[in-house]
Short mmCIF file of C-alpha atoms in Angstrom, two decimals:
data_model
loop_
_atom_site.label_atom_id
_atom_site.label_comp_id
_atom_site.label_asym_id
_atom_site.label_seq_id
_atom_site.Cartn_x
_atom_site.Cartn_y
_atom_site.Cartn_z
CA UNK G 279 76.16 -85.78 171.43
CA UNK G 280 73.19 -85.90 169.12
CA UNK G 281 72.23 -84.12 165.92
CA UNK G 282 69.19 -81.92 166.42
CA UNK G 283 69.10 -80.29 163.01
CA UNK G 284 70.96 -80.38 159.70
CA UNK G 285 71.02 -77.87 156.84
CA UNK G 286 72.26 -78.93 153.40
CA UNK G 287 73.48 -76.85 150.49
CA UNK G 288 73.88 -78.40 147.02
CA UNK G 289 74.44 -81.86 148.51
CA UNK G 290 73.70 -84.43 145.79
CA UNK G 291 69.97 -84.25 144.92
CA UNK G 292 68.78 -83.06 148.32
CA UNK G 293 66.82 -79.86 148.04
CA UNK G 294 68.05 -77.21 150.47
CA UNK G 295 66.57 -78.20 153.79
CA UNK G 296 66.58 -77.30 157.44
CA UNK G 297 65.65 -80.68 158.94
CA UNK G 298 64.82 -81.31 162.61
CA UNK G 299 65.54 -84.80 163.95
CA UNK G 300 64.42 -86.87 166.91
CA UNK G 301 66.86 -87.69 169.71
CA UNK G 302 65.76 -91.33 169.31
CA UNK G 303 65.00 -93.16 166.06
CA UNK G 304 64.63 -91.35 162.73
CA UNK G 305 63.15 -93.42 159.92
CA UNK G 306 63.82 -92.20 156.36
CA UNK G 307 61.48 -93.91 153.88
CA UNK G 308 60.83 -93.54 150.17
CA UNK G 309 61.25 -95.25 146.82
CA UNK G 310 64.66 -96.12 145.41
CA UNK G 311 66.59 -93.27 143.83
CA UNK G 312 64.73 -90.51 145.69
CA UNK G 313 67.55 -89.44 148.06
CA UNK G 314 67.24 -91.49 151.27
CA UNK G 315 70.88 -92.54 151.23
CA UNK G 316 71.95 -89.03 150.19
CA UNK G 317 70.48 -87.62 153.40
CA UNK G 318 72.28 -90.22 155.52
CA UNK G 319 75.44 -89.49 153.57
CA UNK G 320 75.12 -85.78 154.41
CA UNK G 321 74.86 -86.65 158.12
CA UNK G 322 77.92 -88.88 157.86
CA UNK G 323 79.85 -86.22 155.96
CA UNK G 324 79.08 -83.60 158.61
CA UNK G 325 80.74 -85.83 161.18
CA UNK G 326 83.48 -87.62 159.23
CA UNK G 327 84.21 -85.29 156.28
CA UNK G 328 83.87 -88.23 153.92
CA UNK G 329 81.23 -90.43 152.35
CA UNK G 330 80.48 -93.90 153.68
CA UNK G 331 79.98 -94.88 150.03
CA UNK G 332 83.63 -94.07 149.20
CA UNK G 333 82.52 -91.35 146.82
CA UNK G 334 84.92 -88.61 145.84
CA UNK G 335 84.05 -85.16 147.11
CA UNK G 336 83.36 -83.81 143.66
CA UNK G 337 80.59 -86.42 143.36
CA UNK G 338 78.80 -85.13 146.46
CA UNK G 339 77.82 -81.78 144.99
CA UNK G 340 74.64 -81.13 143.05
CA UNK G 341 75.05 -81.33 139.27
CA UNK G 342 76.52 -78.16 137.72
CA UNK G 343 77.45 -76.55 141.04
CA UNK G 344 80.89 -75.82 142.45
CA UNK G 345 80.03 -75.39 146.11
CA UNK G 346 78.35 -77.75 148.54
CA UNK G 347 78.16 -78.01 152.29
CA UNK G 348 76.38 -79.21 155.40
CA UNK G 349 75.73 -77.48 158.70
CA UNK G 350 74.44 -79.17 161.83
CA UNK G 351 73.18 -78.19 165.26
CA UNK G 352 74.71 -80.60 167.77
CA UNK G 353 73.54 -80.99 171.36
CA UNK G 354 75.47 -82.38 174.31
CA UNK G 355 72.90 -84.64 175.96
CA UNK G 356 74.67 -84.40 179.33
CA UNK G 357 74.89 -80.62 179.59
CA UNK G 358 72.30 -79.47 177.06
CA UNK G 359 74.93 -77.22 175.46
CA UNK G 360 74.42 -76.61 171.73
CA UNK G 361 77.09 -76.08 169.08
CA UNK G 362 77.19 -75.64 165.31
CA UNK G 363 79.37 -77.70 162.98
CA UNK G 364 79.87 -76.72 159.37
CA UNK G 365 81.77 -78.30 156.48
CA UNK G 366 81.89 -76.46 153.14
CA UNK G 367 83.70 -77.39 149.92
CA UNK G 368 83.97 -74.69 147.28
CA UNK G 369 85.80 -75.39 144.00
CA UNK G 370 88.01 -78.00 145.61
CA UNK G 371 88.83 -75.94 148.70
CA UNK G 372 87.45 -77.08 152.04
CA UNK G 373 86.69 -75.18 155.21
CA UNK G 374 85.50 -76.55 158.53
CA UNK G 375 83.95 -74.50 161.33
CA UNK G 376 82.75 -75.06 164.87
CA UNK G 377 80.55 -72.33 166.36
CA UNK G 378 81.51 -70.06 163.44
CA UNK G 379 85.24 -70.39 164.18
CA UNK G 380 87.50 -72.03 161.64
CA UNK G 381 88.91 -75.38 162.78
CA UNK G 382 92.49 -75.88 161.64
CA UNK G 383 93.19 -79.25 163.28
CA UNK G 384 91.11 -81.95 161.58
CA UNK G 385 91.21 -84.25 164.61
CA UNK G 386 89.58 -81.48 166.65
CA UNK G 387 86.67 -81.28 164.21
CA UNK G 388 86.29 -85.05 163.82
CA UNK G 389 86.01 -85.64 167.55
CA UNK G 390 82.98 -83.35 168.00
CA UNK G 391 80.30 -85.66 166.56
CA UNK G 392 80.76 -89.39 166.03
CA UNK G 393 78.80 -91.41 163.48
CA UNK G 394 78.95 -95.13 162.69
CA UNK G 395 77.30 -96.48 159.54
CA UNK G 396 76.15 -99.92 158.43
CA UNK G 397 75.29 -100.11 154.74
CA UNK G 398 75.31 -102.59 151.83
CA UNK G 399 79.06 -102.15 151.24
CA UNK G 400 79.97 -102.64 154.91
CA UNK G 401 80.65 -106.34 154.36
CA UNK G 402 83.84 -105.36 152.55
CA UNK G 403 85.32 -105.09 156.05
CA UNK G 404 85.04 -108.89 156.27
CA UNK G 405 85.30 -109.82 152.60
CA UNK G 406 87.89 -107.26 151.49
CA UNK G 407 91.59 -106.82 152.09
CA UNK G 408 93.38 -106.17 155.40
CA UNK G 409 93.65 -102.41 154.74
CA UNK G 410 89.86 -102.11 155.13
CA UNK G 411 89.94 -103.92 158.48
CA UNK G 412 92.83 -101.79 159.71
CA UNK G 413 90.87 -98.66 158.78
CA UNK G 414 87.77 -100.02 160.53
CA UNK G 415 89.64 -100.69 163.77
CA UNK G 416 91.57 -97.41 163.60
CA UNK G 417 88.31 -95.45 163.34
CA UNK G 418 87.05 -97.26 166.41
CA UNK G 419 90.15 -96.35 168.41
CA UNK G 420 89.94 -92.72 167.33
CA UNK G 421 86.29 -92.59 168.43
CA UNK G 422 87.59 -93.06 171.97
CA UNK G 423 90.97 -91.32 171.79
CA UNK G 424 91.40 -88.31 169.51
CA UNK G 425 95.19 -88.42 169.99
CA UNK G 426 95.36 -91.73 168.14
CA UNK G 427 94.89 -90.00 164.78
CA UNK G 428 98.06 -87.94 165.19
CA UNK G 429 100.06 -91.09 166.00
CA UNK G 430 98.67 -92.86 162.93
CA UNK G 431 99.35 -89.90 160.65
CA UNK G 432 102.86 -89.55 162.04
CA UNK G 433 103.53 -93.20 161.32
CA UNK G 434 102.23 -92.91 157.74
CA UNK G 435 104.41 -89.85 157.08
CA UNK G 436 107.43 -91.67 158.45
CA UNK G 437 106.60 -94.69 156.31
CA UNK G 438 106.50 -92.50 153.18
CA UNK G 439 109.90 -90.92 153.98
CA UNK G 440 111.42 -94.32 154.66
CA UNK G 441 110.06 -95.64 151.36
CA UNK G 442 111.86 -92.82 149.53
CA UNK G 443 115.11 -93.68 151.34
CA UNK G 444 114.78 -97.36 150.42
CA UNK G 445 114.02 -96.67 146.78
CA UNK G 446 116.97 -94.31 146.49
CA UNK G 447 119.28 -96.58 148.54
CA UNK G 448 120.23 -93.82 150.97
CA UNK G 449 121.17 -96.20 153.76
CA UNK G 450 123.09 -93.49 155.63
CA UNK G 451 119.70 -91.95 156.45
CA UNK G 452 117.89 -95.12 157.41
CA UNK G 453 118.76 -95.21 161.12
CA UNK G 454 117.01 -91.92 161.92
CA UNK G 455 113.81 -92.95 160.15
CA UNK G 456 113.98 -96.46 161.59
CA UNK G 457 113.91 -94.97 165.07
CA UNK G 458 110.82 -92.93 164.24
CA UNK G 459 109.14 -95.90 162.58
CA UNK G 460 109.84 -98.11 165.59
CA UNK G 461 108.63 -95.56 168.14
CA UNK G 462 105.33 -94.84 166.37
CA UNK G 463 104.86 -98.42 165.18
CA UNK G 464 105.14 -99.83 168.69
CA UNK G 465 102.61 -97.31 170.00
CA UNK G 466 100.13 -98.20 167.24
CA UNK G 467 100.58 -101.92 167.82
CA UNK G 468 100.01 -101.64 171.55
CA UNK G 469 96.89 -99.49 171.09
CA UNK G 470 95.45 -101.84 168.48
CA UNK G 471 96.07 -104.82 170.73
CA UNK G 472 94.40 -103.19 173.74
CA UNK G 473 91.43 -102.07 171.68
CA UNK G 474 90.90 -105.48 170.08
CA UNK G 475 90.74 -107.19 173.46
CA UNK G 476 88.34 -104.60 174.87
CA UNK G 477 86.16 -104.76 171.76
CA UNK G 478 85.90 -108.54 172.04
CA UNK G 479 84.78 -108.12 175.65
CA UNK G 480 82.04 -105.71 174.58
CA UNK G 481 80.85 -108.00 171.78
CA UNK G 482 80.42 -110.86 174.25
CA UNK G 483 77.96 -108.72 176.25
CA UNK G 484 75.56 -108.46 173.29
CA UNK G 485 72.68 -110.79 172.55
CA UNK G 486 73.66 -113.27 169.83
CA UNK G 487 72.03 -112.88 166.40
CA UNK G 488 69.31 -115.50 165.70
CA UNK G 489 70.68 -118.94 164.86
CA UNK G 490 74.21 -118.16 166.06
CA UNK G 491 75.90 -120.11 168.87
CA UNK G 492 79.10 -118.06 169.21
CA UNK G 493 79.99 -114.38 169.29
CA UNK G 494 82.20 -112.72 166.70
CA UNK G 495 85.84 -112.69 167.72
CA UNK G 496 88.47 -110.28 166.36
CA UNK G 497 91.93 -111.80 166.16
CA UNK G 498 94.68 -109.24 165.91
CA UNK G 499 97.72 -110.40 163.92
CA UNK G 500 100.46 -107.75 164.22
CA UNK G 501 103.16 -107.63 161.58
CA UNK G 502 105.94 -107.10 164.13
CA UNK G 503 105.37 -110.27 166.17
CA UNK G 504 102.68 -112.70 167.27
CA UNK G 505 100.70 -111.33 170.19
CA UNK G 506 100.41 -113.37 173.39
CA UNK G 507 96.81 -113.68 174.57
CA UNK G 508 97.30 -111.18 177.38
CA UNK G 509 99.18 -108.64 175.30
CA UNK G 510 102.83 -107.70 175.21
CA UNK G 511 105.15 -105.12 176.75
CA UNK G 512 106.31 -102.22 174.60
CA UNK G 513 109.97 -103.01 175.25
CA UNK G 514 109.59 -106.53 173.88
CA UNK G 515 107.89 -105.19 170.75
CA UNK G 516 110.63 -102.63 170.28
CA UNK G 517 113.38 -105.24 170.57
CA UNK G 518 111.75 -107.53 168.01
CA UNK G 519 111.03 -104.63 165.63
CA UNK G 520 114.67 -103.49 165.69
CA UNK G 521 115.91 -107.03 165.04
CA UNK G 522 113.57 -107.63 162.13
CA UNK G 523 114.41 -104.34 160.43
CA UNK G 524 118.12 -105.16 160.56
CA UNK G 525 117.56 -108.59 159.02
CA UNK G 526 115.46 -107.47 156.06
CA UNK G 527 117.11 -104.16 155.10
CA UNK G 528 118.66 -105.56 151.92
CA UNK G 529 115.39 -107.11 150.80
CA UNK G 530 113.57 -103.85 151.55
CA UNK G 531 116.07 -101.90 149.45
CA UNK G 532 115.70 -104.38 146.60
CA UNK G 533 111.92 -104.05 146.64
CA UNK G 534 111.74 -100.38 147.66
CA UNK G 535 109.15 -100.96 150.38
CA UNK G 536 108.91 -101.30 154.15
CA UNK G 537 108.11 -104.93 154.81
CA UNK G 538 107.27 -104.93 158.51
CA UNK G 539 105.17 -102.64 160.71
CA UNK G 540 101.54 -101.77 161.55
CA UNK G 541 100.84 -100.96 157.88
CA UNK G 542 100.94 -104.74 157.35
CA UNK G 543 98.82 -105.74 160.35
CA UNK G 544 95.82 -108.01 159.90
CA UNK G 545 92.56 -108.37 161.82
CA UNK G 546 90.74 -111.65 161.25
CA UNK G 547 87.08 -112.01 162.17
CA UNK G 548 86.11 -115.42 163.54
CA UNK G 549 82.98 -117.01 164.97
CA UNK G 550 82.87 -120.47 166.49
CA UNK G 551 86.46 -121.10 165.42
CA UNK G 552 85.76 -120.29 161.75
CA UNK G 553 87.17 -117.47 159.67
CA UNK G 554 84.00 -115.69 158.55
CA UNK G 555 85.61 -114.28 155.40
CA UNK G 556 85.95 -117.84 154.07
CA UNK G 557 83.44 -119.98 155.91
CA UNK G 558 80.68 -117.58 157.00
CA UNK G 559 77.40 -117.17 155.14
CA UNK G 560 76.35 -113.66 154.18
CA UNK G 561 73.82 -113.67 157.02
CA UNK G 562 76.49 -114.69 159.53
CA UNK G 563 78.85 -112.04 158.21
CA UNK G 564 76.20 -109.33 158.54
CA UNK G 565 75.29 -110.43 162.06
CA UNK G 566 78.92 -110.50 163.15
CA UNK G 567 79.68 -107.08 161.66
CA UNK G 568 76.60 -105.56 163.27
CA UNK G 569 77.73 -106.92 166.65
CA UNK G 570 81.21 -105.48 166.11
CA UNK G 571 79.78 -102.05 165.22
CA UNK G 572 77.52 -102.08 168.27
CA UNK G 573 80.48 -103.09 170.43
CA UNK G 574 82.46 -100.19 168.98
CA UNK G 575 79.55 -97.89 169.77
CA UNK G 576 79.58 -98.98 173.42
CA UNK G 577 83.32 -98.32 173.66
CA UNK G 578 83.02 -94.96 171.90
CA UNK G 579 80.40 -93.91 174.44
CA UNK G 580 83.16 -93.95 177.05
CA UNK G 581 85.01 -91.17 175.19
CA UNK G 582 84.47 -87.42 175.41
CA UNK G 583 81.96 -87.31 172.52
CA UNK G 584 79.51 -89.76 174.10
CA UNK G 585 77.21 -92.15 172.21
CA UNK G 586 77.83 -92.07 168.45
CA UNK G 587 75.01 -91.64 165.96
CA UNK G 588 74.11 -94.96 164.30
CA UNK G 589 73.21 -95.09 160.60
CA UNK G 590 71.55 -98.13 159.02
CA UNK G 591 71.25 -97.57 155.30
CA UNK G 592 69.03 -100.04 153.40
CA UNK G 593 69.93 -102.82 155.84
CA UNK G 594 66.52 -104.10 156.96
CA UNK G 595 65.43 -105.13 153.46
CA UNK G 596 68.42 -107.45 153.12
CA UNK G 597 67.91 -109.32 156.42
CA UNK G 598 65.45 -112.09 157.23
CA UNK G 599 62.63 -111.42 159.67
CA UNK G 600 64.34 -112.91 162.73
CA UNK G 601 67.45 -110.78 162.28
CA UNK G 602 65.36 -107.64 161.75
CA UNK G 603 63.59 -108.39 165.03
CA UNK G 604 66.98 -108.93 166.68
CA UNK G 605 68.16 -105.48 165.53
CA UNK G 606 64.92 -103.93 166.79
CA UNK G 607 65.45 -105.59 170.17
CA UNK G 608 69.05 -104.38 170.43
CA UNK G 609 68.18 -100.80 169.42
CA UNK G 610 65.34 -100.73 171.95
CA UNK G 611 67.89 -101.03 174.77
CA UNK G 612 70.33 -98.41 173.45
CA UNK G 613 70.61 -94.68 174.02
CA UNK G 614 72.04 -93.78 170.62
CA UNK G 615 70.41 -91.48 168.12
CA UNK G 616 69.54 -93.73 165.17
CA UNK G 617 68.92 -93.07 161.46
CA UNK G 618 67.40 -95.84 159.33
CA UNK G 619 66.55 -95.78 155.64
CA UNK G 620 63.95 -98.21 154.31
CA UNK G 621 61.50 -98.56 151.45
CA UNK G 622 58.61 -99.03 153.86
CA UNK G 623 57.52 -97.19 156.99
CA UNK G 624 58.61 -99.70 159.60
CA UNK G 625 58.34 -99.23 163.36
CA UNK G 626 61.50 -99.13 165.44
CA UNK G 627 61.82 -98.07 169.07
CA UNK G 628 64.60 -97.37 171.52
CA UNK G 629 64.73 -96.35 175.14
CA UNK G 630 64.80 -92.65 174.26
CA UNK G 631 61.10 -92.74 173.48
CA UNK G 632 59.34 -91.16 170.56
CA UNK G 633 61.00 -90.88 167.17
CA UNK G 634 60.30 -89.21 163.84
CA UNK G 635 59.45 -90.46 160.37
CA UNK G 636 60.32 -88.77 157.09
CA UNK G 637 59.54 -89.49 153.46
CA UNK G 638 61.89 -88.54 150.62
CA UNK G 639 60.59 -87.73 147.13
CA UNK G 640 63.00 -86.42 144.48
CA UNK G 641 65.31 -84.99 147.12
CA UNK G 642 62.56 -83.28 149.09
CA UNK G 643 62.37 -84.45 152.70
CA UNK G 644 59.10 -84.17 154.55
CA UNK G 645 58.29 -85.21 158.12
CA UNK G 646 55.36 -87.60 158.30
CA UNK G 647 54.56 -88.06 161.95
CA UNK G 648 55.95 -88.69 165.37
CA UNK G 649 56.41 -92.38 165.98
CA UNK G 650 56.02 -94.26 169.23
#
């Protein structure tokens, strides 16, 4: 899929626009504070129904308005079929449509157009807590398998019910919810393990960032049990999960929390045997995370939605020249639609041919030229 056109309504400072994009690279330039990131945020919101800047929805609307929305024309590059996606929020109420029909199942909407974003806050995946890494990996799995979201949501609902039981010491109810927690928890653990191994394989296929001698390596550390290198059978996971829950039930009741399960999983990011969160420079962390995102993109392309859109928001200005050239070289070989924001009008190519350049001034977006 690729985004041919987007229409915005009261989205941050962007003036109402009907903007036509290139299938290849789209460069968004302009001074700081003019709205470059806001446009990329609108594209991301159309796909993901959230901001990559972790903004609340009420902060996405134009000042002194109650309603905002985005609408996009999406094209299937394999069949040429076009469809319309629309997300509107009006006084706190949201509505999502595909081809003018209301979409009731969020997973159905989210699987229609995939977007991956790299931006200044992306390094929190490496530097931040394990919840951010779990979310990062879960999004990658969902980009391939839309059913994964329902498993994850089912687990989180079960976890919330079990927490209530523990806090209220209703042990007569615990067995039923333990069974649900075990069933869904084992499925999540197995899927995360499979995905981590496949993602590492994809990362190893990429050209190393300048100055690096080893690829990034994601080490999955499940809460239930240590994972053998070649994975583990579901039955073994289930047996260990049951045993651990029985042993810690009194401690869980005392603390009122579930102490074991996928909600406590960790993903460590290594390179050359070093934990990058502790021993990696900022340049190494950025290079590793970019490789991971590109690996995720390659895996997502195997799913029903095809190549995801790639967003690079204000990334080039923070990298040295050799790493910028490395990114250019990688993008030149890829078939993804790409959106890049930058202060200057840089030249970036990919194998899809000609791109487009835009300049943003006080929320007004104007095409400049076609770019080779």
